[in-house]
Each structure stands twice: as C-alpha cells, then as structure tokens.
C-alpha cells in the first residue's frame, strides 16, 4: 500500500509517555500534532461528512449504498477518525483501545462481502481528507509558537528570507503529512488483518454448514423442503437440475477427492468422506454422464459407483443407496467406474451372496472344475453370449475358427447338462458369468468385505 514519504518523517503516532525522538519527532513535533488533533476533534462531525462525501465521490461501490448505507459509512468513518486523531496527537484514548475501530471496520466489511481493496481505498481517501484539513489549519497559523517564523510582510525582508520561511513551512507540512500517512497505513493493516480473520471464520462456518446440509441430503432429510432449499443455497446450486451421486472407494492409488479433476472439465461436484469412502454429488449438463464415467475411470483411477440421474436435491438419499449398491458389484481396487443402470443384474446378485453362489454352482460349477479348460471355455462363452450367440462374430474376436467356438460352447453344454439352443440355459449361463466375480467361486476375486456392508438391495 502506497503511503506518503516525506523527509524527516516522524514516527507513527506515539502515546504521551513515549520519549521524544529526533528533531522531527521531538517535543515540538509532538506538541504540534497534539494541537492539530485537538483542533480537529471539535469539528469531528463536519470532518466525517467531508470524508464520507469524498469516498462516495471516488467509489461507485460505496456511492451505491449497498451493502454499506451512508449511515453505516458515516458511523464507521467517525469512529476511525476519533481513534486516528487521538493516536496521531498522542491524546488519551476515549474508547480505551485505539485500534478497535479499525478491527470493527474489517470485521463488518468482511461480513458485508465488500472487497478488501475497496475498503483500503476508503481508508486512503479518509487519510487524504484528514491531511487536507490539517494543512488548512497549518496554513491558517494553527500550532505556531512564539519562536516560529511568521510569513514576512511583502515590504520587509529580502527574497531569501521569504523563501527560507516558506521552506520551513513546507518541511513542517511534510513532517505532519508523514505522520498522518504512517497512522493511516498502520490502521489499514489492522483493518485488513481483521478482515482476513473474519473471512476465515466465515468460511469455516460456511464449510461446516455446507457439510451438515449435504449430510442431511444423503441421510434422506431432503424431503423436508426447508432442508432441501437450505442445502441448495449452501452448495450454490439449483434445487431442480440434473444430478447424480457418486460413491468412490478410497483406493490407495486414487486421489483423495475427485473434485479437482471434474472441475477441470466443467463438472461441478461436492464431496465428503463417508464410512470409509467418498460420497459426492455431481451436477450434469446434457450428455455429460458419459464424460463423468470416463473421467472417473481414466483420470481418477477410483473404483466408483454412479447413481441414476435425479432432478431434485431431495432425491440424493435414494441415489446414494443406489450408488453404493453399484459400487458393491465392482472388484475392489479395480479402478472401474460404473453406472447403476449398467449393473442392474450385478446389483440384484450382489445383495444375495448365497443366491449368486448357487447360480454359479448350478450353471458353471462343472466348467470351473476343469482347470485345464476353464479359462478358454469361460472366455468363449462370455464373448459368444455378448455377441448375440454368433459363433462367427465370437471367432473373429477370439482369433480362432468358427468351429472352435461351436466346439467350446458344446463342451460347456455337455459339462453343465444344458443346451446352447435353450433360452433358459443361455440366461443361466449369462447370470452365472455376472455372479462369478461377486461370489469368489473358482478363484475369481470377490469384492472387498467392506463393499458388502449395509442393507442389501
């Protein structure tokens, strides 16, 4: 912050007990400052009006009187001027604390969300007006002692004498100006520190409130219109829009919070650790659901389940349960991300281990027992089913002959007692393949135990 620099600038305002310093800060200087402060204090209301008018003239923000009314500005300016003049003049503080007005200004303006630069500019304008008034008093002869040089009569004294007198007066004004700006600078620093501390306190309260309301949404309390509206305001999003809930496992290789990655691509989100995982709400625009899954898979490496879209914040609680159910279907630490609608079969199976185990045993048990053939038979069956039971298409993907595919499917049918032409057997094989990674049967990795916590679907 710029401040006026003057030769022989006095130290910032001292208390009456401070010992005198060098010439510019000695007893004469202290006496002059005390005289100036005492001269300005009786006209404090008029001085305050001048400061307020000057601030309004040079700041559109203050001139708009929103959020700072003229009455608010007038009171704050008056309190600051009292403290500044008493400090500048070394007078006993009437309020007991010379910096209380600056601290109060910083606190109040931070709460009003007024930019700090705007407040600092107002302090500089106030200091400028205070100095102008002091200069007017000095030029009128206030503070001149019997030993001070008088302005010479035009008919007496030579040009050199008159120039010396003017030079002494300029030096005197510069000394006082330096003291004024040192006082204003110091009060500006106190105000700015209070402003920043208040901002931190407000941010802490806002963060606490935001987290509490987000937790309320996830707990299903968004059905209360007051809670949903308060959460929308705290999160800074509309009550009605396109949202999903994402539940991500806290995998060691994944970042602790996906928000920065999503934010880079224009996706707003808010996340909180919850029950050993991260739960987040993501706001989507049209066509962004696919991008969300891609970012989760490719950029975060987090194993994550994504709920279906919902259009009101009060749907967050139900969406959380669906996202958690989706996550339970994914292998632990796999870095996979999936949407609920893409894992419906797995969701149905994941909540009933005994049913998943029985489906695997019933439709694929004999295949799993054939260690030498198991991988080839399972891969062929999966690709054959995923491609409409087309042996030709499966052969292309497996880089083998069509007859090889048919032979392997026939081997599966032989081992399981099923038929490749039976719709029921095809469905059973498809369900068993989906249930296999969920059951842990046959050496396949099962989901981490933590993924199975909670109420099954």
Tab-separated table of C-alpha atoms in Angstrom:
chain	number	residue	atom	x	y	z
A	1	UNK	CA	0.000	0.000	0.000
A	2	UNK	CA	1.453	3.350	-1.007
A	3	UNK	CA	1.983	5.944	1.654
A	4	UNK	CA	3.324	9.464	1.524
A	5	UNK	CA	7.093	9.546	2.087
A	6	UNK	CA	8.495	12.757	3.480
A	7	UNK	CA	11.964	13.826	4.572
A	8	UNK	CA	12.453	13.779	8.308
A	9	UNK	CA	9.211	11.811	8.616
A	10	UNK	CA	8.167	11.397	12.274
A	11	UNK	CA	7.490	8.031	13.811
A	12	UNK	CA	3.921	6.763	13.809
A	13	UNK	CA	1.710	8.303	16.458
A	14	UNK	CA	3.096	7.760	19.927
A	15	UNK	CA	1.434	7.754	23.288
A	16	UNK	CA	2.061	10.751	25.555
A	17	UNK	CA	4.530	8.636	27.547
A	18	UNK	CA	6.813	7.945	24.560
A	19	UNK	CA	10.147	9.774	24.790
A	20	UNK	CA	10.802	12.392	22.138
A	21	UNK	CA	12.811	11.249	19.133
A	22	UNK	CA	14.980	13.281	16.756
A	23	UNK	CA	14.064	16.800	15.730
A	24	UNK	CA	11.030	15.857	13.630
A	25	UNK	CA	9.751	13.564	16.371
A	26	UNK	CA	10.800	15.735	19.299
A	27	UNK	CA	8.782	17.734	21.782
A	28	UNK	CA	7.839	20.491	19.334
A	29	UNK	CA	6.558	17.942	16.843
A	30	UNK	CA	4.528	16.142	19.500
A	31	UNK	CA	3.069	19.417	20.684
A	32	UNK	CA	2.117	20.406	17.146
A	33	UNK	CA	0.453	17.087	16.498
A	34	UNK	CA	-1.436	17.325	19.748
A	35	UNK	CA	-2.557	20.829	18.847
A	36	UNK	CA	-3.754	19.743	15.402
A	37	UNK	CA	-5.647	16.743	16.775
A	38	UNK	CA	-7.267	18.871	19.457
A	39	UNK	CA	-8.249	21.438	16.830
A	40	UNK	CA	-9.916	18.863	14.571
A	41	UNK	CA	-11.811	16.867	17.207
A	42	UNK	CA	-14.467	19.545	17.989
A	43	UNK	CA	-15.412	19.606	14.284
A	44	UNK	CA	-15.436	15.833	14.001
A	45	UNK	CA	-18.951	15.590	12.563
A	46	UNK	CA	-18.154	18.040	9.781
A	47	UNK	CA	-14.867	16.235	9.081
A	48	UNK	CA	-16.746	12.930	8.925
A	49	UNK	CA	-19.194	14.366	6.388
A	50	UNK	CA	-16.269	15.522	4.237
A	51	UNK	CA	-14.707	12.057	4.353
A	52	UNK	CA	-17.994	10.305	3.519
A	53	UNK	CA	-18.654	12.691	0.610
A	54	UNK	CA	-15.133	12.118	-0.709
A	55	UNK	CA	-15.465	8.321	-0.501
A	56	UNK	CA	-18.819	8.433	-2.316
A	57	UNK	CA	-17.316	10.659	-4.988
A	58	UNK	CA	-14.469	8.238	-5.684
A	59	UNK	CA	-16.115	4.818	-5.173
A	60	UNK	CA	-19.120	3.570	-7.098
A	61	UNK	CA	-19.493	0.699	-4.643
A	62	UNK	CA	-19.909	2.989	-1.657
A	63	UNK	CA	-21.950	5.510	-3.653
A	64	UNK	CA	-24.473	2.773	-4.463
A	65	UNK	CA	-25.097	2.478	-0.680
A	66	UNK	CA	-25.476	-1.264	-0.963
A	67	UNK	CA	-24.443	-3.110	1.136
A	68	UNK	CA	-22.973	-0.121	3.023
A	69	UNK	CA	-25.552	2.567	3.777
A	70	UNK	CA	-24.490	6.186	4.220
A	71	UNK	CA	-25.357	5.958	7.922
A	72	UNK	CA	-23.188	2.848	8.307
A	73	UNK	CA	-20.285	4.501	6.485
A	74	UNK	CA	-20.667	7.718	8.480
A	75	UNK	CA	-20.565	5.900	11.825
A	76	UNK	CA	-17.557	3.764	10.870
A	77	UNK	CA	-15.674	6.775	9.478
A	78	UNK	CA	-16.358	8.816	12.611
A	79	UNK	CA	-15.126	6.029	14.895
A	80	UNK	CA	-11.959	5.620	12.814
A	81	UNK	CA	-11.303	9.374	12.738
A	82	UNK	CA	-11.595	9.620	16.520
A	83	UNK	CA	-9.085	6.833	17.020
A	84	UNK	CA	-6.737	8.109	14.312
A	85	UNK	CA	-6.721	11.696	15.645
A	86	UNK	CA	-6.218	10.607	19.252
A	87	UNK	CA	-3.414	8.294	18.181
A	88	UNK	CA	-1.844	10.917	15.908
A	89	UNK	CA	-1.951	13.568	18.624
A	90	UNK	CA	-0.893	11.329	21.492
A	91	UNK	CA	-4.175	12.099	23.269
A	92	UNK	CA	-5.732	9.774	25.875
A	93	UNK	CA	-7.996	7.321	24.012
A	94	UNK	CA	-11.660	7.923	24.788
A	95	UNK	CA	-12.578	4.351	23.816
A	96	UNK	CA	-9.772	2.602	25.661
A	97	UNK	CA	-8.451	0.890	22.523
A	98	UNK	CA	-7.078	2.972	19.668
A	99	UNK	CA	-7.373	0.106	17.151
A	100	UNK	CA	-10.887	-1.098	17.950
A	101	UNK	CA	-12.493	0.958	15.156
A	102	UNK	CA	-10.119	-0.477	12.532
A	103	UNK	CA	-10.794	-4.030	13.712
A	104	UNK	CA	-14.537	-3.407	13.710
A	105	UNK	CA	-14.347	-1.986	10.183
A	106	UNK	CA	-12.500	-5.069	8.907
A	107	UNK	CA	-14.951	-7.424	10.581
A	108	UNK	CA	-18.064	-5.622	9.374
A	109	UNK	CA	-16.923	-5.130	5.787
A	110	UNK	CA	-15.892	-8.780	5.514
A	111	UNK	CA	-19.335	-9.823	6.723
A	112	UNK	CA	-20.860	-7.495	4.110
A	113	UNK	CA	-18.648	-9.149	1.460
A	114	UNK	CA	-17.196	-5.813	0.392
A	115	UNK	CA	-13.881	-6.250	-1.494
A	116	UNK	CA	-10.863	-5.567	0.698
A	117	UNK	CA	-9.303	-3.310	-1.956
A	118	UNK	CA	-12.403	-1.119	-1.862
A	119	UNK	CA	-12.161	-0.764	1.921
A	120	UNK	CA	-8.456	0.054	1.744
A	121	UNK	CA	-9.178	2.713	-0.863
A	122	UNK	CA	-11.720	4.256	1.526
A	123	UNK	CA	-9.041	4.384	4.233
A	124	UNK	CA	-6.707	6.217	1.854
A	125	UNK	CA	-9.448	8.693	0.935
A	126	UNK	CA	-10.144	9.298	4.613
A	127	UNK	CA	-6.452	9.877	5.309
A	128	UNK	CA	-6.229	12.286	2.400
A	129	UNK	CA	-9.147	14.371	3.663
A	130	UNK	CA	-7.759	14.367	7.213
A	131	UNK	CA	-4.430	15.657	5.925
A	132	UNK	CA	-6.124	18.331	3.788
A	133	UNK	CA	-7.935	19.684	6.835
A	134	UNK	CA	-4.725	19.654	8.873
A	135	UNK	CA	-2.924	21.529	6.083
A	136	UNK	CA	-5.684	24.133	6.124
A	137	UNK	CA	-5.134	24.632	9.857
A	138	UNK	CA	-1.386	24.848	9.419
A	139	UNK	CA	-1.684	27.492	6.723
A	140	UNK	CA	-4.072	29.439	8.921
A	141	UNK	CA	-1.438	29.569	11.636
A	142	UNK	CA	-2.645	26.826	13.987
A	143	UNK	CA	0.175	25.429	16.103
A	144	UNK	CA	2.602	28.311	15.557
A	145	UNK	CA	4.592	29.091	18.689
A	146	UNK	CA	6.193	32.443	19.522
A	147	UNK	CA	9.544	31.283	18.166
A	148	UNK	CA	8.155	30.129	14.813
A	149	UNK	CA	8.871	32.184	11.713
A	150	UNK	CA	5.993	34.354	10.555
A	151	UNK	CA	5.059	34.895	6.937
A	152	UNK	CA	7.021	38.084	6.185
A	153	UNK	CA	5.340	41.261	5.179
A	154	UNK	CA	5.830	41.773	1.459
A	155	UNK	CA	7.625	45.012	2.183
A	156	UNK	CA	10.031	43.603	4.742
A	157	UNK	CA	12.861	41.124	4.325
A	158	UNK	CA	14.529	40.074	1.188
A	159	UNK	CA	13.574	37.254	-1.206
A	160	UNK	CA	15.963	34.886	0.542
A	161	UNK	CA	14.309	35.393	3.891
A	162	UNK	CA	10.833	34.863	2.445
A	163	UNK	CA	11.983	31.711	0.651
A	164	UNK	CA	13.516	30.341	3.867
A	165	UNK	CA	10.250	30.868	5.720
A	166	UNK	CA	8.274	29.094	3.007
A	167	UNK	CA	10.813	26.248	3.032
A	168	UNK	CA	10.441	25.822	6.793
A	169	UNK	CA	6.658	25.720	6.389
A	170	UNK	CA	6.903	23.099	3.627
A	171	UNK	CA	9.152	20.988	5.831
A	172	UNK	CA	6.663	21.298	8.664
A	173	UNK	CA	3.784	20.230	6.421
A	174	UNK	CA	5.775	17.290	5.080
A	175	UNK	CA	6.604	16.131	8.597
A	176	UNK	CA	2.952	16.226	9.596
A	177	UNK	CA	1.886	14.541	6.351
A	178	UNK	CA	4.337	11.710	7.000
A	179	UNK	CA	2.901	11.202	10.468
A	180	UNK	CA	-0.659	11.197	9.099
A	181	UNK	CA	0.107	8.552	6.481
A	182	UNK	CA	2.030	6.377	8.923
A	183	UNK	CA	-1.048	6.405	11.140
A	184	UNK	CA	-3.405	5.605	8.245
A	185	UNK	CA	-1.116	2.826	6.994
A	186	UNK	CA	-0.948	1.210	10.410
A	187	UNK	CA	-4.711	1.354	10.842
A	188	UNK	CA	-5.164	-0.053	7.341
A	189	UNK	CA	-3.002	-3.049	8.279
A	190	UNK	CA	-5.035	-3.644	11.439
A	191	UNK	CA	-8.271	-3.412	9.459
A	192	UNK	CA	-7.003	-5.783	6.739
A	193	UNK	CA	-5.886	-8.352	9.300
A	194	UNK	CA	-9.301	-8.254	10.978
A	195	UNK	CA	-10.967	-8.532	7.552
A	196	UNK	CA	-8.978	-11.657	6.645
A	197	UNK	CA	-9.530	-13.296	10.035
A	198	UNK	CA	-13.258	-12.667	9.731
A	199	UNK	CA	-13.238	-14.150	6.234
A	200	UNK	CA	-11.552	-17.293	7.575
A	201	UNK	CA	-14.089	-17.578	10.390
A	202	UNK	CA	-16.976	-17.074	7.972
A	203	UNK	CA	-15.524	-19.644	5.576
A	204	UNK	CA	-15.206	-22.129	8.424
A	205	UNK	CA	-18.834	-21.588	9.425
A	206	UNK	CA	-19.966	-21.853	5.790
A	207	UNK	CA	-17.997	-25.061	5.272
A	208	UNK	CA	-19.452	-26.572	8.431
A	209	UNK	CA	-22.977	-25.634	7.367
A	210	UNK	CA	-22.411	-26.897	3.816
A	211	UNK	CA	-21.163	-30.253	5.061
A	212	UNK	CA	-24.015	-30.609	7.553
A	213	UNK	CA	-26.651	-29.902	4.910
A	214	UNK	CA	-25.012	-32.244	2.386
A	215	UNK	CA	-25.045	-34.993	5.015
A	216	UNK	CA	-28.712	-34.222	5.629
A	217	UNK	CA	-29.432	-34.744	1.920
A	218	UNK	CA	-27.568	-38.059	1.900
A	219	UNK	CA	-29.445	-39.183	5.017
A	220	UNK	CA	-32.732	-38.618	3.201
A	221	UNK	CA	-33.771	-35.494	5.088
A	222	UNK	CA	-34.069	-33.537	1.844
A	223	UNK	CA	-37.751	-34.468	1.781
A	224	UNK	CA	-38.175	-31.524	4.159
A	225	UNK	CA	-38.499	-28.541	1.763
A	226	UNK	CA	-36.678	-26.269	4.217
A	227	UNK	CA	-33.685	-28.623	4.359
A	228	UNK	CA	-33.560	-29.019	0.574
A	229	UNK	CA	-33.753	-25.249	-0.002
A	230	UNK	CA	-31.083	-24.552	2.618
A	231	UNK	CA	-28.819	-27.199	1.082
A	232	UNK	CA	-29.258	-25.707	-2.391
A	233	UNK	CA	-28.298	-22.268	-1.062
A	234	UNK	CA	-25.314	-23.593	0.894
A	235	UNK	CA	-23.999	-25.632	-2.040
A	236	UNK	CA	-24.706	-22.840	-4.509
A	237	UNK	CA	-26.746	-24.987	-6.916
A	238	UNK	CA	-30.410	-25.019	-8.057
A	239	UNK	CA	-32.964	-27.071	-6.201
A	240	UNK	CA	-34.056	-28.543	-9.554
A	241	UNK	CA	-31.404	-29.724	-12.011
A	242	UNK	CA	-29.680	-32.901	-13.249
A	243	UNK	CA	-27.653	-34.613	-10.520
A	244	UNK	CA	-26.036	-37.945	-9.733
A	245	UNK	CA	-24.487	-39.306	-6.573
A	246	UNK	CA	-21.096	-40.987	-6.862
A	247	UNK	CA	-19.645	-43.273	-4.204
A	248	UNK	CA	-15.923	-43.902	-4.645
A	249	UNK	CA	-13.751	-46.316	-2.703
A	250	UNK	CA	-10.714	-44.778	-1.029
A	251	UNK	CA	-8.268	-46.730	-3.161
A	252	UNK	CA	-4.586	-46.052	-2.349
A	253	UNK	CA	-3.785	-45.260	-5.990
A	254	UNK	CA	-6.715	-42.854	-6.434
A	255	UNK	CA	-6.703	-39.161	-5.444
A	256	UNK	CA	-8.435	-38.415	-2.136
A	257	UNK	CA	-11.042	-36.251	-3.828
A	258	UNK	CA	-12.159	-36.388	-7.494
A	259	UNK	CA	-13.448	-32.771	-7.416
A	260	UNK	CA	-10.348	-31.108	-8.975
A	261	UNK	CA	-10.369	-33.492	-11.948
A	262	UNK	CA	-14.075	-32.956	-12.575
A	263	UNK	CA	-13.771	-29.204	-12.096
A	264	UNK	CA	-11.096	-29.039	-14.806
A	265	UNK	CA	-13.713	-30.329	-17.243
A	266	UNK	CA	-16.523	-28.052	-16.095
A	267	UNK	CA	-18.327	-30.543	-13.849
A	268	UNK	CA	-19.414	-29.069	-10.520
A	269	UNK	CA	-19.233	-31.500	-7.607
A	270	UNK	CA	-19.109	-31.592	-3.827
A	271	UNK	CA	-17.502	-34.464	-1.919
A	272	UNK	CA	-17.212	-35.720	1.632
A	273	UNK	CA	-15.552	-38.778	3.189
A	274	UNK	CA	-18.270	-41.090	4.451
A	275	UNK	CA	-17.993	-44.529	6.011
A	276	UNK	CA	-14.551	-45.198	4.592
A	277	UNK	CA	-15.472	-43.961	1.112
A	278	UNK	CA	-16.057	-40.683	-0.684
A	279	UNK	CA	-19.609	-39.639	-1.466
A	280	UNK	CA	-20.129	-36.847	-3.968
A	281	UNK	CA	-22.933	-35.071	-5.725
A	282	UNK	CA	-22.244	-34.078	-9.344
A	283	UNK	CA	-24.244	-31.608	-11.400
A	284	UNK	CA	-24.598	-32.674	-15.039
A	285	UNK	CA	-25.455	-30.943	-18.268
A	286	UNK	CA	-26.914	-32.810	-21.210
A	287	UNK	CA	-24.613	-35.556	-22.464
A	288	UNK	CA	-22.166	-35.313	-19.564
A	289	UNK	CA	-22.988	-38.637	-17.861
A	290	UNK	CA	-20.679	-40.487	-20.254
A	291	UNK	CA	-17.929	-37.932	-19.678
A	292	UNK	CA	-18.282	-38.375	-15.918
A	293	UNK	CA	-17.725	-42.141	-16.177
A	294	UNK	CA	-14.768	-41.632	-18.490
A	295	UNK	CA	-13.144	-39.119	-16.148
A	296	UNK	CA	-13.652	-41.372	-13.150
A	297	UNK	CA	-12.077	-44.304	-14.982
A	298	UNK	CA	-9.280	-42.572	-16.862
A	299	UNK	CA	-8.326	-39.605	-14.698
A	300	UNK	CA	-9.008	-40.580	-11.080
A	301	UNK	CA	-8.440	-44.332	-11.010
A	302	UNK	CA	-11.108	-44.565	-8.324
A	303	UNK	CA	-13.396	-47.567	-8.055
A	304	UNK	CA	-16.770	-45.829	-8.141
A	305	UNK	CA	-20.485	-46.459	-8.433
A	306	UNK	CA	-22.723	-43.835	-10.034
A	307	UNK	CA	-26.431	-43.485	-9.290
A	308	UNK	CA	-29.153	-42.880	-11.884
A	309	UNK	CA	-29.813	-39.203	-12.568
A	310	UNK	CA	-32.314	-37.371	-10.371
A	311	UNK	CA	-33.776	-33.904	-10.862
A	312	UNK	CA	-34.366	-32.687	-7.296
A	313	UNK	CA	-31.922	-32.445	-4.411
A	314	UNK	CA	-34.355	-34.329	-2.201
A	315	UNK	CA	-33.568	-37.436	-4.293
A	316	UNK	CA	-29.978	-37.563	-3.033
A	317	UNK	CA	-30.672	-40.052	-0.230
A	318	UNK	CA	-32.159	-42.695	-2.522
A	319	UNK	CA	-29.476	-42.030	-5.135
A	320	UNK	CA	-26.783	-42.628	-2.501
A	321	UNK	CA	-28.143	-46.114	-1.787
A	322	UNK	CA	-28.194	-46.983	-5.493
A	323	UNK	CA	-24.635	-45.710	-5.985
A	324	UNK	CA	-23.471	-47.788	-3.011
A	325	UNK	CA	-25.163	-50.860	-4.456
A	326	UNK	CA	-23.392	-50.244	-7.753
A	327	UNK	CA	-20.023	-49.963	-6.003
A	328	UNK	CA	-20.575	-53.315	-4.289
A	329	UNK	CA	-20.669	-55.005	-7.685
A	330	UNK	CA	-17.177	-53.817	-8.655
A	331	UNK	CA	-13.970	-55.676	-7.786
A	332	UNK	CA	-12.040	-53.938	-5.027
A	333	UNK	CA	-9.190	-51.618	-6.084
A	334	UNK	CA	-10.007	-52.275	-9.748
A	335	UNK	CA	-10.280	-48.617	-10.744
A	336	UNK	CA	-13.554	-49.403	-12.510
A	337	UNK	CA	-16.442	-46.925	-12.565
A	338	UNK	CA	-19.962	-47.997	-13.469
A	339	UNK	CA	-23.448	-46.559	-13.599
A	340	UNK	CA	-26.288	-48.236	-11.737
A	341	UNK	CA	-28.295	-48.845	-14.898
A	342	UNK	CA	-25.356	-50.695	-16.457
A	343	UNK	CA	-25.023	-53.054	-13.496
A	344	UNK	CA	-28.637	-53.991	-12.790
A	345	UNK	CA	-28.042	-57.742	-12.924
A	346	UNK	CA	-24.968	-57.484	-10.719
A	347	UNK	CA	-26.855	-55.288	-8.241
A	348	UNK	CA	-29.565	-57.926	-7.958
A	349	UNK	CA	-26.966	-60.618	-7.343
A	350	UNK	CA	-24.582	-58.676	-5.130
A	351	UNK	CA	-27.019	-58.334	-2.271
A	352	UNK	CA	-27.594	-62.094	-2.027
A	353	UNK	CA	-24.286	-63.951	-1.869
A	354	UNK	CA	-25.921	-67.296	-1.344
A	355	UNK	CA	-28.044	-66.885	-4.481
A	356	UNK	CA	-25.026	-65.721	-6.503
A	357	UNK	CA	-23.016	-68.707	-5.272
A	358	UNK	CA	-25.847	-71.093	-6.144
A	359	UNK	CA	-26.287	-69.681	-9.670
A	360	UNK	CA	-22.554	-70.093	-10.312
A	361	UNK	CA	-22.565	-73.636	-8.956
A	362	UNK	CA	-25.710	-74.598	-10.869
A	363	UNK	CA	-24.742	-73.231	-14.304
A	364	UNK	CA	-20.926	-73.148	-14.301
A	365	UNK	CA	-19.782	-75.428	-11.495
A	366	UNK	CA	-18.586	-78.303	-13.718
A	367	UNK	CA	-16.802	-75.849	-16.032
A	368	UNK	CA	-14.920	-74.331	-13.074
A	369	UNK	CA	-13.816	-77.807	-12.006
A	370	UNK	CA	-11.990	-78.348	-15.315
A	371	UNK	CA	-8.817	-76.445	-14.561
A	372	UNK	CA	-7.194	-77.043	-17.952
A	373	UNK	CA	-10.186	-75.858	-19.986
A	374	UNK	CA	-11.784	-73.354	-17.653
A	375	UNK	CA	-10.341	-70.051	-18.930
A	376	UNK	CA	-10.875	-70.854	-22.613
A	377	UNK	CA	-14.432	-72.084	-22.045
A	378	UNK	CA	-15.403	-69.093	-19.866
A	379	UNK	CA	-13.928	-66.532	-22.276
A	380	UNK	CA	-15.606	-68.136	-25.257
A	381	UNK	CA	-18.966	-68.404	-23.502
A	382	UNK	CA	-18.828	-64.747	-22.398
A	383	UNK	CA	-17.979	-63.412	-25.858
A	384	UNK	CA	-20.490	-65.704	-27.579
A	385	UNK	CA	-23.310	-64.514	-25.296
A	386	UNK	CA	-22.268	-60.821	-25.550
A	387	UNK	CA	-22.433	-61.036	-29.352
A	388	UNK	CA	-25.908	-62.474	-29.808
A	389	UNK	CA	-24.720	-66.085	-29.668
A	390	UNK	CA	-22.992	-65.639	-33.027
A	391	UNK	CA	-20.192	-68.173	-33.487
A	392	UNK	CA	-18.790	-66.234	-36.459
A	393	UNK	CA	-18.523	-62.944	-34.536
A	394	UNK	CA	-17.069	-64.679	-31.473
A	395	UNK	CA	-14.466	-66.385	-33.678
A	396	UNK	CA	-13.343	-63.015	-35.054
A	397	UNK	CA	-12.898	-61.592	-31.587
A	398	UNK	CA	-11.136	-64.690	-30.274
A	399	UNK	CA	-8.919	-65.079	-33.373
A	400	UNK	CA	-9.970	-68.687	-33.875
A	401	UNK	CA	-12.085	-70.775	-36.252
A	402	UNK	CA	-15.858	-70.696	-36.016
A	403	UNK	CA	-15.881	-74.463	-35.388
A	404	UNK	CA	-13.620	-73.924	-32.389
A	405	UNK	CA	-16.243	-71.640	-30.877
A	406	UNK	CA	-19.018	-74.155	-31.553
A	407	UNK	CA	-16.960	-76.962	-30.055
A	408	UNK	CA	-16.289	-74.975	-26.896
A	409	UNK	CA	-19.943	-73.990	-26.472
A	410	UNK	CA	-20.872	-77.626	-26.983
A	411	UNK	CA	-18.357	-78.592	-24.298
A	412	UNK	CA	-19.963	-76.107	-21.851
A	413	UNK	CA	-23.392	-77.574	-22.618
A	414	UNK	CA	-22.053	-81.075	-22.123
A	415	UNK	CA	-20.434	-80.280	-18.764
A	416	UNK	CA	-23.425	-78.362	-17.370
A	417	UNK	CA	-26.188	-80.515	-18.805
A	418	UNK	CA	-27.629	-77.558	-20.704
A	419	UNK	CA	-28.323	-76.746	-24.341
A	420	UNK	CA	-26.930	-73.926	-26.483
A	421	UNK	CA	-30.381	-73.655	-28.084
A	422	UNK	CA	-32.233	-73.203	-24.763
A	423	UNK	CA	-33.123	-69.629	-23.827
A	424	UNK	CA	-33.305	-70.613	-20.170
A	425	UNK	CA	-29.828	-72.158	-20.224
A	426	UNK	CA	-28.387	-69.147	-22.028
A	427	UNK	CA	-29.914	-66.883	-19.357
A	428	UNK	CA	-28.499	-69.112	-16.615
A	429	UNK	CA	-25.021	-69.022	-18.137
A	430	UNK	CA	-25.212	-65.218	-18.501
A	431	UNK	CA	-26.297	-64.766	-14.876
A	432	UNK	CA	-23.592	-67.142	-13.668
A	433	UNK	CA	-20.916	-65.208	-15.550
A	434	UNK	CA	-22.168	-61.960	-13.917
A	435	UNK	CA	-22.290	-63.591	-10.497
A	436	UNK	CA	-18.834	-65.163	-10.775
A	437	UNK	CA	-16.738	-62.140	-9.721
A	438	UNK	CA	-19.260	-61.355	-6.967
A	439	UNK	CA	-19.173	-64.803	-5.400
A	440	UNK	CA	-15.450	-65.543	-5.320
A	441	UNK	CA	-16.148	-69.013	-6.674
A	442	UNK	CA	-13.479	-70.793	-8.656
A	443	UNK	CA	-10.615	-68.497	-7.690
A	444	UNK	CA	-12.198	-65.277	-9.040
A	445	UNK	CA	-11.576	-62.202	-6.826
A	446	UNK	CA	-14.601	-61.295	-4.742
A	447	UNK	CA	-15.409	-57.718	-3.766
A	448	UNK	CA	-13.676	-56.394	-0.667
A	449	UNK	CA	-15.559	-57.230	2.510
A	450	UNK	CA	-16.280	-53.541	3.036
A	451	UNK	CA	-18.240	-53.420	-0.216
A	452	UNK	CA	-20.802	-55.821	1.200
A	453	UNK	CA	-21.667	-53.717	4.223
A	454	UNK	CA	-25.057	-52.150	4.606
A	455	UNK	CA	-28.556	-53.246	3.794
A	456	UNK	CA	-28.743	-55.480	0.736
A	457	UNK	CA	-30.976	-54.298	-2.105
